[in-house]
Every structure is written in structure tokens, then in C-alpha cells.
Short mmCIF file of N, CA and C in Angstrom, two decimals:
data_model
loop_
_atom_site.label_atom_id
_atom_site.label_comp_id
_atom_site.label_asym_id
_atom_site.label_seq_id
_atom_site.Cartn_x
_atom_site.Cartn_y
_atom_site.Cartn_z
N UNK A 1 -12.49 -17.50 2.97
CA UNK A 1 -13.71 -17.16 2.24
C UNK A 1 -13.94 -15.65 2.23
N UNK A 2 -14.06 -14.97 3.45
CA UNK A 2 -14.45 -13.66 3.67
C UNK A 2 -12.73 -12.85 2.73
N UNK A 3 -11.51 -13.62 3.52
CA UNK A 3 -10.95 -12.76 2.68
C UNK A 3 -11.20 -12.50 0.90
N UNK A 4 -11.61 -13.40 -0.10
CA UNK A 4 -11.37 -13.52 -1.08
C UNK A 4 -12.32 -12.94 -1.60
N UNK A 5 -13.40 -12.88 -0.81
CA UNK A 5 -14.52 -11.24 -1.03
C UNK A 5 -13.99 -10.09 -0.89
N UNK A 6 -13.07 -10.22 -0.31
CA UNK A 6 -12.75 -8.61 -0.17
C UNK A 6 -12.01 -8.44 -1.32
N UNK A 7 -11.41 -9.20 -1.14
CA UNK A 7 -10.18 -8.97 -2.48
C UNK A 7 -10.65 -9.21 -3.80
N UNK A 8 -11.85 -9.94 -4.09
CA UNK A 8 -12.67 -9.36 -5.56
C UNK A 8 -13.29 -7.99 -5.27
N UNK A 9 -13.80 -7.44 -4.02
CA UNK A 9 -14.63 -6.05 -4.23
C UNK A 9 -13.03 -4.96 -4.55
N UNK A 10 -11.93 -5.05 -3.53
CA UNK A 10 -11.00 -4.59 -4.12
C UNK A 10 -10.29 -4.89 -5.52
N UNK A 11 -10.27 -5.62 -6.54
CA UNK A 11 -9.77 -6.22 -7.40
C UNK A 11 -11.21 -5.14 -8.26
N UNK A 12 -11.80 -4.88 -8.12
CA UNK A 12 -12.84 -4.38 -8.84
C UNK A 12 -12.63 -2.89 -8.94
N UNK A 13 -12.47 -2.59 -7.84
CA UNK A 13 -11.81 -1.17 -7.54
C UNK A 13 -10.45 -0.63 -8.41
N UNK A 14 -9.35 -1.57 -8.53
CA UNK A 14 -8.11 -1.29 -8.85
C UNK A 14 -8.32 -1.50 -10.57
N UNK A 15 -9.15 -2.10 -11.02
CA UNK A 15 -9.36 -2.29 -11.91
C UNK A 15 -10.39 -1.30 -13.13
N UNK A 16 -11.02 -0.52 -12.63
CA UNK A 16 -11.38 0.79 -13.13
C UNK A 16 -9.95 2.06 -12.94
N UNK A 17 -9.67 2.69 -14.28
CA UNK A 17 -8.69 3.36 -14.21
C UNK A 17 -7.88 3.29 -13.17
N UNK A 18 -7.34 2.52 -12.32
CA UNK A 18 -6.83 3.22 -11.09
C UNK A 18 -5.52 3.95 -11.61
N UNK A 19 -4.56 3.67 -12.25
CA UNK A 19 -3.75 4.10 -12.97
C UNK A 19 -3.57 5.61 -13.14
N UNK A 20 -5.30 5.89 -13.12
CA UNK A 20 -5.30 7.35 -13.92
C UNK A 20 -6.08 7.91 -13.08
N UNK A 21 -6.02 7.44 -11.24
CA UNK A 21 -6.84 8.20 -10.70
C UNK A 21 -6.24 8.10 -9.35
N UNK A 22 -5.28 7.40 -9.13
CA UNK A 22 -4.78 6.97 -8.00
C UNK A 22 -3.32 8.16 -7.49
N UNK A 23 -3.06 8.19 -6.43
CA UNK A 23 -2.47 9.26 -5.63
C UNK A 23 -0.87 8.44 -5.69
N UNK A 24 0.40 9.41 -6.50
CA UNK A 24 1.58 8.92 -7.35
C UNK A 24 2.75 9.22 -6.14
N UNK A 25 3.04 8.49 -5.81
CA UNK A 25 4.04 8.40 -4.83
C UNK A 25 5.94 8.19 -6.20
N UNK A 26 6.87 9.35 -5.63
CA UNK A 26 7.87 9.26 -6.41
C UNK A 26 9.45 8.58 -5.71
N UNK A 27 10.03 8.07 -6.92
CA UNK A 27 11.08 7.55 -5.63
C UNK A 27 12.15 8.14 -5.13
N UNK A 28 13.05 7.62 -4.50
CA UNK A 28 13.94 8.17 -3.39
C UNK A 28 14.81 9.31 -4.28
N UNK A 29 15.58 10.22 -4.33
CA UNK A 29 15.80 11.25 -5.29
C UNK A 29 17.66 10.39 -5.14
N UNK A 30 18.15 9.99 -6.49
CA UNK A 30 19.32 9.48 -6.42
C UNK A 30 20.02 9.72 -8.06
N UNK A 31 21.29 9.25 -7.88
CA UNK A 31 21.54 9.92 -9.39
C UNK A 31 21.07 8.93 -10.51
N UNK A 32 20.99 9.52 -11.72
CA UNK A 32 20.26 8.50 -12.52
C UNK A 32 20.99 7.57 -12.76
N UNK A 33 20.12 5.93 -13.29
CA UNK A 33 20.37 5.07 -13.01
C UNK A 33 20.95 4.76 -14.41
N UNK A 34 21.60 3.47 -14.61
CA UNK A 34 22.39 2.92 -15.84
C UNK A 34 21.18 2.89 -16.96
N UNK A 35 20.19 2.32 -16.18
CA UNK A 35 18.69 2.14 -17.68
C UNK A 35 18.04 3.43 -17.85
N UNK A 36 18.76 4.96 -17.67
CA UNK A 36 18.56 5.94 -17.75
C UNK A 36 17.14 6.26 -17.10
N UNK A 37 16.65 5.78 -15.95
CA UNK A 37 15.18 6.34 -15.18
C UNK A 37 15.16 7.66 -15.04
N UNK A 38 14.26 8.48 -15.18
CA UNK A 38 14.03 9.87 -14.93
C UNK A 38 14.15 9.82 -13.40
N UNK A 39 14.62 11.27 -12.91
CA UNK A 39 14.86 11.15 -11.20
C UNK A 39 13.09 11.12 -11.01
N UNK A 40 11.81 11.74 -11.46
CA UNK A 40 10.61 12.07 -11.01
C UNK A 40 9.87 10.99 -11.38
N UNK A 41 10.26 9.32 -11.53
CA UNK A 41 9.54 8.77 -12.02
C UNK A 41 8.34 8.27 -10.90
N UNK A 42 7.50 8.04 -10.99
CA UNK A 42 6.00 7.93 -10.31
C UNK A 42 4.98 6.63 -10.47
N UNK A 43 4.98 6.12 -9.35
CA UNK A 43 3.75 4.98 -9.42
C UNK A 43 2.58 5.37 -8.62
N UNK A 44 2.15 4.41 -8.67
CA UNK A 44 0.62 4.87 -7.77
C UNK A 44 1.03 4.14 -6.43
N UNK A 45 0.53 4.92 -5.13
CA UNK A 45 0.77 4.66 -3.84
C UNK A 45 0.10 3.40 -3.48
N UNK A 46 0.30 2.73 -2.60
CA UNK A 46 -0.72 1.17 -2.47
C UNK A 46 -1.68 1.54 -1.81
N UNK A 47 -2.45 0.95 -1.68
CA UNK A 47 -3.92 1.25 -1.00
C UNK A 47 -3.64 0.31 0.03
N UNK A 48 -4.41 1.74 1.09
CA UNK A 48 -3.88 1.08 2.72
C UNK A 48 -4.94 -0.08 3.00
N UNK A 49 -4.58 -1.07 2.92
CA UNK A 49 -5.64 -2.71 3.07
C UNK A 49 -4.71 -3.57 3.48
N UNK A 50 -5.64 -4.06 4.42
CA UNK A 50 -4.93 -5.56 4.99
C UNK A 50 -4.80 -6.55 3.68
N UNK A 51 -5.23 -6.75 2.57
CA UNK A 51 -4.49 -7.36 1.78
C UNK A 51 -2.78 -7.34 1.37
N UNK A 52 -2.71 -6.66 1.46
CA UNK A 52 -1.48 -5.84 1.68
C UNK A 52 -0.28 -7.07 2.19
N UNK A 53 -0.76 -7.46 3.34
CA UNK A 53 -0.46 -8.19 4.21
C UNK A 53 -0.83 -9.74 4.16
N UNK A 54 -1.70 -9.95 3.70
CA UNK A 54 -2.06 -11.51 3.44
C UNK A 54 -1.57 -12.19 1.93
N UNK A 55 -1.19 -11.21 0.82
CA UNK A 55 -0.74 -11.59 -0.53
C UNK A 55 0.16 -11.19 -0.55
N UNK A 56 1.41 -12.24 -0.26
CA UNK A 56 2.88 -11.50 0.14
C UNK A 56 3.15 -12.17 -1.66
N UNK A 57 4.44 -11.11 -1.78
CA UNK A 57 5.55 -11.02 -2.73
C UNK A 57 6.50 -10.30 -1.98
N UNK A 58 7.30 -11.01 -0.94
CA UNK A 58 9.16 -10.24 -0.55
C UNK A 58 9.66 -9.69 -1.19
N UNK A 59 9.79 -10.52 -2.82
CA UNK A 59 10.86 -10.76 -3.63
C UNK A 59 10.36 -8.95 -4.68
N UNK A 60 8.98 -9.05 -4.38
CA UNK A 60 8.50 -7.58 -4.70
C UNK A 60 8.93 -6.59 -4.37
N UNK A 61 8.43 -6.88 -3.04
CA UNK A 61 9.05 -5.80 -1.95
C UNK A 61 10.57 -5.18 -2.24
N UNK A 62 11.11 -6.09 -2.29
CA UNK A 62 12.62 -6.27 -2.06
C UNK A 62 12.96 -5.31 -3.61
N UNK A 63 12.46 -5.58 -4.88
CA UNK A 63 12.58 -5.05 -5.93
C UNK A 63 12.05 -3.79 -6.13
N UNK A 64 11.13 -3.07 -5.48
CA UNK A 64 10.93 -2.05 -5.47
C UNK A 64 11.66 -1.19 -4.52
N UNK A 65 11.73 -1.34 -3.14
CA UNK A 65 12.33 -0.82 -2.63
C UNK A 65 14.01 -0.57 -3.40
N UNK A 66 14.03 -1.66 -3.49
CA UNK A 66 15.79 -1.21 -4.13
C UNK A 66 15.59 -0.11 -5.67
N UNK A 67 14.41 -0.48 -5.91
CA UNK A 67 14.54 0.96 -7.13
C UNK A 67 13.81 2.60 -6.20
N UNK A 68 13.83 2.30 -5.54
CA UNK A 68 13.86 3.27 -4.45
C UNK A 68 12.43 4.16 -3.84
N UNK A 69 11.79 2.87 -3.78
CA UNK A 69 10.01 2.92 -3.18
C UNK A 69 9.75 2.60 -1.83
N UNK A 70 10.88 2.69 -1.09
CA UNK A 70 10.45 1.62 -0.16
C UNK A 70 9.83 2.92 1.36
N UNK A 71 9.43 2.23 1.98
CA UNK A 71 8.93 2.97 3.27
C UNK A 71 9.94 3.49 3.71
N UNK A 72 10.88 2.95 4.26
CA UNK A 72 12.94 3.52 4.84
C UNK A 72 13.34 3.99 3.24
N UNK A 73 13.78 5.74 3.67
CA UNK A 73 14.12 5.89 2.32
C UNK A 73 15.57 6.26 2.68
N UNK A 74 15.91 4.45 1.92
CA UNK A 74 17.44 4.47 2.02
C UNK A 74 17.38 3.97 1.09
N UNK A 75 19.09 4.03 0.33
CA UNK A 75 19.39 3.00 -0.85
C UNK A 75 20.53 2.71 -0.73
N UNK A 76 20.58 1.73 -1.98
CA UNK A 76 21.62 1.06 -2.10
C UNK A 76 22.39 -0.04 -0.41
N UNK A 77 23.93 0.38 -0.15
CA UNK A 77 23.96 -0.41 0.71
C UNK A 77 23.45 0.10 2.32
N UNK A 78 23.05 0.67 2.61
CA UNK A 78 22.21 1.11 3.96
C UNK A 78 21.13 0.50 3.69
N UNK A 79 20.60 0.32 2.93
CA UNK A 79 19.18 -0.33 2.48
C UNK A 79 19.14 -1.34 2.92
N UNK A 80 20.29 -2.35 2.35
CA UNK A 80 20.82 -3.88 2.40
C UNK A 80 21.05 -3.87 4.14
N UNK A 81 21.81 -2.88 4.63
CA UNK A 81 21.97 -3.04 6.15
C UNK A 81 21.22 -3.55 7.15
N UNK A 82 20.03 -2.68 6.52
CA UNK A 82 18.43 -2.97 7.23
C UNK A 82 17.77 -3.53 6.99
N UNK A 83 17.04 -3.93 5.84
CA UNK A 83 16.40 -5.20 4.81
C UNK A 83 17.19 -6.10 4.75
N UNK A 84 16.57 -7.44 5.07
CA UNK A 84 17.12 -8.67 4.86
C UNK A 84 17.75 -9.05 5.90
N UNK A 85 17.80 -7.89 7.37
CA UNK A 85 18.59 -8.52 8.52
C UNK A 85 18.18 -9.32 9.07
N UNK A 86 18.56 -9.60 10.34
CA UNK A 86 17.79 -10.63 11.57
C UNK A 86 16.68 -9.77 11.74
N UNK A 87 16.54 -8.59 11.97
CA UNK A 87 15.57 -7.61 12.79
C UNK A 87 14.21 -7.24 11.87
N UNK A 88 14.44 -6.87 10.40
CA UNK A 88 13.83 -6.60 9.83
C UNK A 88 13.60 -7.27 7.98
N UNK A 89 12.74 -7.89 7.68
CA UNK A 89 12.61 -8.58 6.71
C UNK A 89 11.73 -7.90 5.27
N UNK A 90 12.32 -7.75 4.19
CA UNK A 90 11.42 -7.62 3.31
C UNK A 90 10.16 -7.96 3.27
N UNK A 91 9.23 -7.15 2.81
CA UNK A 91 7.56 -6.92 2.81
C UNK A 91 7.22 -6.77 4.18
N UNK A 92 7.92 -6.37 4.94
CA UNK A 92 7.12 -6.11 6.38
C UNK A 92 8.14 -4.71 6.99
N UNK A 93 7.08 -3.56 7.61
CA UNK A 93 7.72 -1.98 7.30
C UNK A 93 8.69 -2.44 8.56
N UNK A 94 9.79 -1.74 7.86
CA UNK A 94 9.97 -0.32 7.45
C UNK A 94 10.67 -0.96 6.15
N UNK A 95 10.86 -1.71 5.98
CA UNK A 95 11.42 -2.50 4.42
C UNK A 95 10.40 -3.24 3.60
N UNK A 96 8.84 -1.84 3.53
CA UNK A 96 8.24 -2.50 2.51
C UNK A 96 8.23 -1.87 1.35
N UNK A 97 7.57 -2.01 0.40
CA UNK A 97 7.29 -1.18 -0.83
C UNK A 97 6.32 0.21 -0.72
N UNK A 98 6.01 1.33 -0.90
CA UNK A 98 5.02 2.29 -0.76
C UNK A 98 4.34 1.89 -1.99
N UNK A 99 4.36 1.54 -3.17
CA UNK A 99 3.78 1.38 -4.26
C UNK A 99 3.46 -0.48 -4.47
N UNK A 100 3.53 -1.24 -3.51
CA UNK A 100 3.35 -2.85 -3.59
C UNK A 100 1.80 -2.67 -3.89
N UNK A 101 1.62 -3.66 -4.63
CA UNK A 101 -0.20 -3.89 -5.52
C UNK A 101 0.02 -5.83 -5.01
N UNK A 102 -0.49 -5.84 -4.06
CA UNK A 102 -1.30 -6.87 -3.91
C UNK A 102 -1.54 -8.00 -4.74
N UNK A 103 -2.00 -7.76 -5.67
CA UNK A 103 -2.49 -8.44 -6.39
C UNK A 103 -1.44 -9.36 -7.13
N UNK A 104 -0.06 -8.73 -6.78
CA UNK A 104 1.42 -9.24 -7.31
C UNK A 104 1.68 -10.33 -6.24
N UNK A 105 1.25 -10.30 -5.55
CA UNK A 105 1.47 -11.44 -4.30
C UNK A 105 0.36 -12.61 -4.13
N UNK A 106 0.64 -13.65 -3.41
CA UNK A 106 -0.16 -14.93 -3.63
C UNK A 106 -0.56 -14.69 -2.02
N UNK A 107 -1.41 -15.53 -1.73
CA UNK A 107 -2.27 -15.67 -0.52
C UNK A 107 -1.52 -16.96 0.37
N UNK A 108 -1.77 -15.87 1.39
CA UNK A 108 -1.21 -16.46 2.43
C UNK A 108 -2.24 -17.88 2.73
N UNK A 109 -1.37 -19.31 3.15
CA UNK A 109 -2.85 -20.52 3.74
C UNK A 109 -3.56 -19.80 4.01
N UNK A 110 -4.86 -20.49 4.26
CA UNK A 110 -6.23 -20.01 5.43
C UNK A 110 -5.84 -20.68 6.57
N UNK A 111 -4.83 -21.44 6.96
CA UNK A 111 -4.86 -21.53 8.65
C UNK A 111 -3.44 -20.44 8.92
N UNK A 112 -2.95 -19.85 8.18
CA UNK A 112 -2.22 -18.91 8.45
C UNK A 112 -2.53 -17.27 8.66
N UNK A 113 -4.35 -17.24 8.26
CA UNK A 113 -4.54 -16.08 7.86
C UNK A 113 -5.27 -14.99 9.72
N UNK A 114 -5.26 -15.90 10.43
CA UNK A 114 -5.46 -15.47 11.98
C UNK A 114 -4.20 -15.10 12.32
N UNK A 115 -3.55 -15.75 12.09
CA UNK A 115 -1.85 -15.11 12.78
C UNK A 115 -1.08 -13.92 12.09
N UNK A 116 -1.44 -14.21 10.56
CA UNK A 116 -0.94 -13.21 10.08
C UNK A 116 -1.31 -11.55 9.97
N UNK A 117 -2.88 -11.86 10.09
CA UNK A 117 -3.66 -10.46 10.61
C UNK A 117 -3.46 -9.72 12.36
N UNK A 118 -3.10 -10.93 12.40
CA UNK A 118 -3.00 -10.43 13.68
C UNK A 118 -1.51 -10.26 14.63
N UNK A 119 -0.54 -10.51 13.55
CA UNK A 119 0.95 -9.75 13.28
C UNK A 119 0.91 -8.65 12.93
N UNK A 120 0.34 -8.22 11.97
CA UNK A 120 0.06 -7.38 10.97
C UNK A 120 -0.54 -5.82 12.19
N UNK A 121 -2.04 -6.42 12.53
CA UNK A 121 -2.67 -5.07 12.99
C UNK A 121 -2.09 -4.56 14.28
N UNK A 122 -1.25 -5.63 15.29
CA UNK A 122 -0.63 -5.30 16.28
C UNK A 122 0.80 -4.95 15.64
N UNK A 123 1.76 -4.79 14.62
CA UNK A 123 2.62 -4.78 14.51
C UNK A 123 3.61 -3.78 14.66
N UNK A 124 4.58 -3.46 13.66
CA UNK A 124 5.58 -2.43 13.85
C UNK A 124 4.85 -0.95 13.42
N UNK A 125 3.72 -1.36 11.96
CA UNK A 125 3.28 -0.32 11.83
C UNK A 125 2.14 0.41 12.44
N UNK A 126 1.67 1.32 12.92
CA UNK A 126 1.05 2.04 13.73
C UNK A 126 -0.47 2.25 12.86
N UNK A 127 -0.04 2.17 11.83
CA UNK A 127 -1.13 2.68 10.84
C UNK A 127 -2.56 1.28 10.61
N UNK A 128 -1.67 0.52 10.83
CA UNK A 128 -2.75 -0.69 10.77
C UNK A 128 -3.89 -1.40 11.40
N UNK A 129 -3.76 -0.62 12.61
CA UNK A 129 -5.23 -0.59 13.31
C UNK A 129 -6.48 -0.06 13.12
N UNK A 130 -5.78 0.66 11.84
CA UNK A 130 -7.16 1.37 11.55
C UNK A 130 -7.44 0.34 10.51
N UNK A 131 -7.50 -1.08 10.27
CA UNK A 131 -8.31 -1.63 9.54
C UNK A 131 -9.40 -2.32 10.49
N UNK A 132 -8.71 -2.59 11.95
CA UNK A 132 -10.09 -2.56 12.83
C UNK A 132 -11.32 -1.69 12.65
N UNK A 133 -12.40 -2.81 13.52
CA UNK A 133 -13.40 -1.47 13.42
C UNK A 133 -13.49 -0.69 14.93
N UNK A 134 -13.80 -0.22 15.26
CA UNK A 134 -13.54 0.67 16.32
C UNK A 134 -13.81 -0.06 18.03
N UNK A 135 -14.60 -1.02 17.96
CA UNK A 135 -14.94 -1.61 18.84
C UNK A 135 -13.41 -2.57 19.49
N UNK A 136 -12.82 -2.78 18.68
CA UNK A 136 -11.88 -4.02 18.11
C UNK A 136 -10.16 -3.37 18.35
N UNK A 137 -10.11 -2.27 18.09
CA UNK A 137 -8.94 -1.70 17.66
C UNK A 137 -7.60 -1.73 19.62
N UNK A 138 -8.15 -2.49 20.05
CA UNK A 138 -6.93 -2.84 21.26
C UNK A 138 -6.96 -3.86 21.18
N UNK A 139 -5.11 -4.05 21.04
CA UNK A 139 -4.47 -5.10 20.62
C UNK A 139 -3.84 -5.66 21.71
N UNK A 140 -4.10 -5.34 23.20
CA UNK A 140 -4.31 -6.68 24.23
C UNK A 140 -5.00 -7.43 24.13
N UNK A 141 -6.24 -7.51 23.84
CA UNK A 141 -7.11 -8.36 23.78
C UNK A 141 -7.13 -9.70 22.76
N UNK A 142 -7.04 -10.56 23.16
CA UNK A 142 -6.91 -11.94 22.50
C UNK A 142 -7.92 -12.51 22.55
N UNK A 143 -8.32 -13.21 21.65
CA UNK A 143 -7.61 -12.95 19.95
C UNK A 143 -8.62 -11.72 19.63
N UNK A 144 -7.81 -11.11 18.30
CA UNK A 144 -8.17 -10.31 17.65
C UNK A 144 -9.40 -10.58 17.06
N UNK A 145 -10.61 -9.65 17.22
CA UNK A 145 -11.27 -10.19 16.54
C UNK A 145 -11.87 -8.87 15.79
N UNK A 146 -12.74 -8.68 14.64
CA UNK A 146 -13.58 -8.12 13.67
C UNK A 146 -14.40 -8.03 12.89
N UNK A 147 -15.42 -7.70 13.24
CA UNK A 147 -16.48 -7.38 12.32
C UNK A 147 -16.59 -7.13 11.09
N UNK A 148 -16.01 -6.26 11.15
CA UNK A 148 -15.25 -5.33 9.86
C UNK A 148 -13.57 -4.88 9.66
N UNK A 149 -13.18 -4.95 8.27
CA UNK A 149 -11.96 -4.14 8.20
C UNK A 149 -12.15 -3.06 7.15
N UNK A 150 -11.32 -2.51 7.57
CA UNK A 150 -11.27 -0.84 5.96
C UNK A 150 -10.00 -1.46 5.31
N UNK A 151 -10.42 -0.51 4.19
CA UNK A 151 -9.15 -0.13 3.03
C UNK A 151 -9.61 1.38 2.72
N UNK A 152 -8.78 1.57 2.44
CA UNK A 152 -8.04 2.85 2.18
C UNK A 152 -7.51 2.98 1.13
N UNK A 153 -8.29 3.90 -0.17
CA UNK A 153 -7.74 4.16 -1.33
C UNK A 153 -7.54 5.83 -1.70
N UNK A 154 -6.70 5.70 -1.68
CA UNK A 154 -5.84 7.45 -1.95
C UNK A 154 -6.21 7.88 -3.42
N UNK A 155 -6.80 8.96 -3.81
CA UNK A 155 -6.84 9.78 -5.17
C UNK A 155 -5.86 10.77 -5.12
N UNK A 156 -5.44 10.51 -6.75
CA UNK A 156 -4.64 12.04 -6.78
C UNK A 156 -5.04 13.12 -6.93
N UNK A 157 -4.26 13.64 -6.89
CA UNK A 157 -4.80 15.68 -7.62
C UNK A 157 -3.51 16.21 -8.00
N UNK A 158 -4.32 17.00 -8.79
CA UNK A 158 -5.50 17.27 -9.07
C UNK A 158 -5.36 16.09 -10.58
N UNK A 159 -6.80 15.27 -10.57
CA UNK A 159 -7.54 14.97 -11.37
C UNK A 159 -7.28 15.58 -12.85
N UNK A 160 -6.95 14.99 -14.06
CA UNK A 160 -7.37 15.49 -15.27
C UNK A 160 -8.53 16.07 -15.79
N UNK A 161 -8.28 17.16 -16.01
CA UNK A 161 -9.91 17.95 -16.40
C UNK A 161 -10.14 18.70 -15.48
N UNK A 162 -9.46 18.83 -13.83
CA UNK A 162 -10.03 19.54 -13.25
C UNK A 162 -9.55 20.84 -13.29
N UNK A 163 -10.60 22.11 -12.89
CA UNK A 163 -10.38 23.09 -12.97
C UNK A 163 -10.88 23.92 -11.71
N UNK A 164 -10.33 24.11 -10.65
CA UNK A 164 -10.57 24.42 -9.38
C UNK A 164 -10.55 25.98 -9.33
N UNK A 165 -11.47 26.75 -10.74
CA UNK A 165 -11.50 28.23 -10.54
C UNK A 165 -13.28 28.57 -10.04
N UNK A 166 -14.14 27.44 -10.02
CA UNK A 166 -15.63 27.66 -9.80
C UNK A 166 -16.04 27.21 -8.54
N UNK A 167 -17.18 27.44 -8.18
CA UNK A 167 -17.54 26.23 -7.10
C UNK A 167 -18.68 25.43 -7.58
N UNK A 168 -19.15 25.96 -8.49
CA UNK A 168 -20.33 25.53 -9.73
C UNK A 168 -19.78 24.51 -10.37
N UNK A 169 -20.24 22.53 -9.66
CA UNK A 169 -19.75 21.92 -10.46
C UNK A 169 -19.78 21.14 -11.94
N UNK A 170 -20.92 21.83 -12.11
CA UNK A 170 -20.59 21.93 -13.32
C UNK A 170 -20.05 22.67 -14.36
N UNK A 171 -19.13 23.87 -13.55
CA UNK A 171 -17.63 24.27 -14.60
C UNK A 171 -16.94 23.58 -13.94
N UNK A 172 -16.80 22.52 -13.22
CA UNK A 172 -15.09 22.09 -12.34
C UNK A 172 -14.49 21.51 -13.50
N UNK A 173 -15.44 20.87 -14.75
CA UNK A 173 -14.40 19.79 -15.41
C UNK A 173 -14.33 20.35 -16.87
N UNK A 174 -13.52 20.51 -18.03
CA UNK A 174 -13.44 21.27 -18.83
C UNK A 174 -14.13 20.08 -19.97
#
């Protein structure tokens, strides 16, 4: 329940320009590809949210990274070495996507969604405790519990229109 609130207030969010406002992460620098990709091509970075984690797509994961998005910036067969082993599995870092949108992935059960948060915020990545709220954020303590979680949405820059010669904002935008 609580998750699927979050994920309409986020779904609301991503859904105003984000496209045209969101912070562009580029991929791994390699020679160009057969469908002629520009080396500087650019998506928007994912927004740091435990959704992230509860609306899996692997098969996402797995497809972006191999066009060369992924958190491990490796390609081709070093990529394959590490993704997809015993040790480390697509959609979970260091073999995830930097540009994965959520919203491409389906929801994890609800009796799966305690274990999986709580894989997730204790996990490999370091960064994910900060969706705790501060009271919460030690991950000896069993079970995990929270009040609150964050997300984290990155803007780019500079912004279209902006003009960073005033401090008067109303010259910042042309």
C-alpha cells in the first residue's frame, strides 16, 4: 500500500519534463557501434529511490548496461565475466543500470517487499542507507524498520535558459 504511494508521488515527478530537466549520465566511451550510436550519447541518471529496487527489470538492467550504462564500467566480454555470475547478478550493483527508470520494472509481491528492502538498504551498495531515516539507518538491528524513506532526484545544468552572469533572478533566465 505505502509502497504504491510512493511510487504515484514519484510517477508524478518523472512525469513533468523530467527528460528536460534531469541530470544526463553518458555511456562507457567505446568505438562506435554497428547502429552507428554517437560516442556522447546521454540519458537521464535514475533517481536514487528504493523503487529502484522493488520494480525489478534484470533483463533491463542487463540491456543497458551492455550498451554501456552500467555502474561497473566494463564492456563487452569483462562485463559478461562479472554480470550474470554466481557472485553478482543483473539489476543488483555493481551490474546495474545508472540510467534504469523504474517504472520499466514490475513490482516485486507484497510479502516479498520486507526482504527485499531490506537486501537492498543493508546491501553491496553503500549509498542506500540513505533512504533510511536517520533514526533507522543501522543495519544490525532487526528488522529494519522506517518511518520514512527518501528519493533522490538529480537536476542537470545548466538548465535551458539559464544564464549564470546576474545574481538578480530575474535576469537568470533569458
Amino acid at each position: 500500500e505505502n509502497v504504491k504511494k510512493m511510487a504515484s508521488v514519484e510517477r508524478s515527478l518523472l512525469s513533468y519534463e523530467w527528460g528536460k530537466h534531469c541530470k544526463l549520465v553518458y555511456h562507457v566511451k567505446r568505438e562506435r557501434r554497428e547502429d552507428g550510436q554517437d560516442e556522447d550519447e546521454s540519458r537521464c541518471q535514475s533517481p536514487f529511490t528504493v523503487l529502484n529496487y522493488l520494480y525489478k527489470n534484470n533483463d533491463k538492467h542487463k540491456e543497458q548496461c551492455k550498451d554501456g550504462y552500467c555502474m561497473l564500467p566494463l564492456t563487452g566480454d569483462e562485463l559478461d565475466m562479472v554480470c550474470g555470475s554466481d557472485d553478482y547478478s543483473w539489476g543488483q550493483p555493481p551490474c546495474a543500470s545508472r540510467v534504469y527508470d523504474w517504472r520499466d520494472g514490475e513490482l516485486v509481491d507484497a510479502d516479498e517487499i520486507s526482504d527485499e528492502i531490506e537486501a537492498q538498504v543493508c546491501g553491496p551498495d553503500i549509498y542506500t542507507k540513505l533512504f533510511l531515516d536517520r533514526k533507522n539507518q543501522d543495519c544490525k538491528k532487526k528488522p529494519i524498520k522506517t518511518k520514512y524513506t527518501r528519493a533522490e532526484y538529480s537536476l542537470g545544468w545548466p538548465m535551458e535558459g539559464y544564464r549564470d552572469t546576474d545574481d538578480r533572478p530575474s535576469e537568470q533566465f533569458n
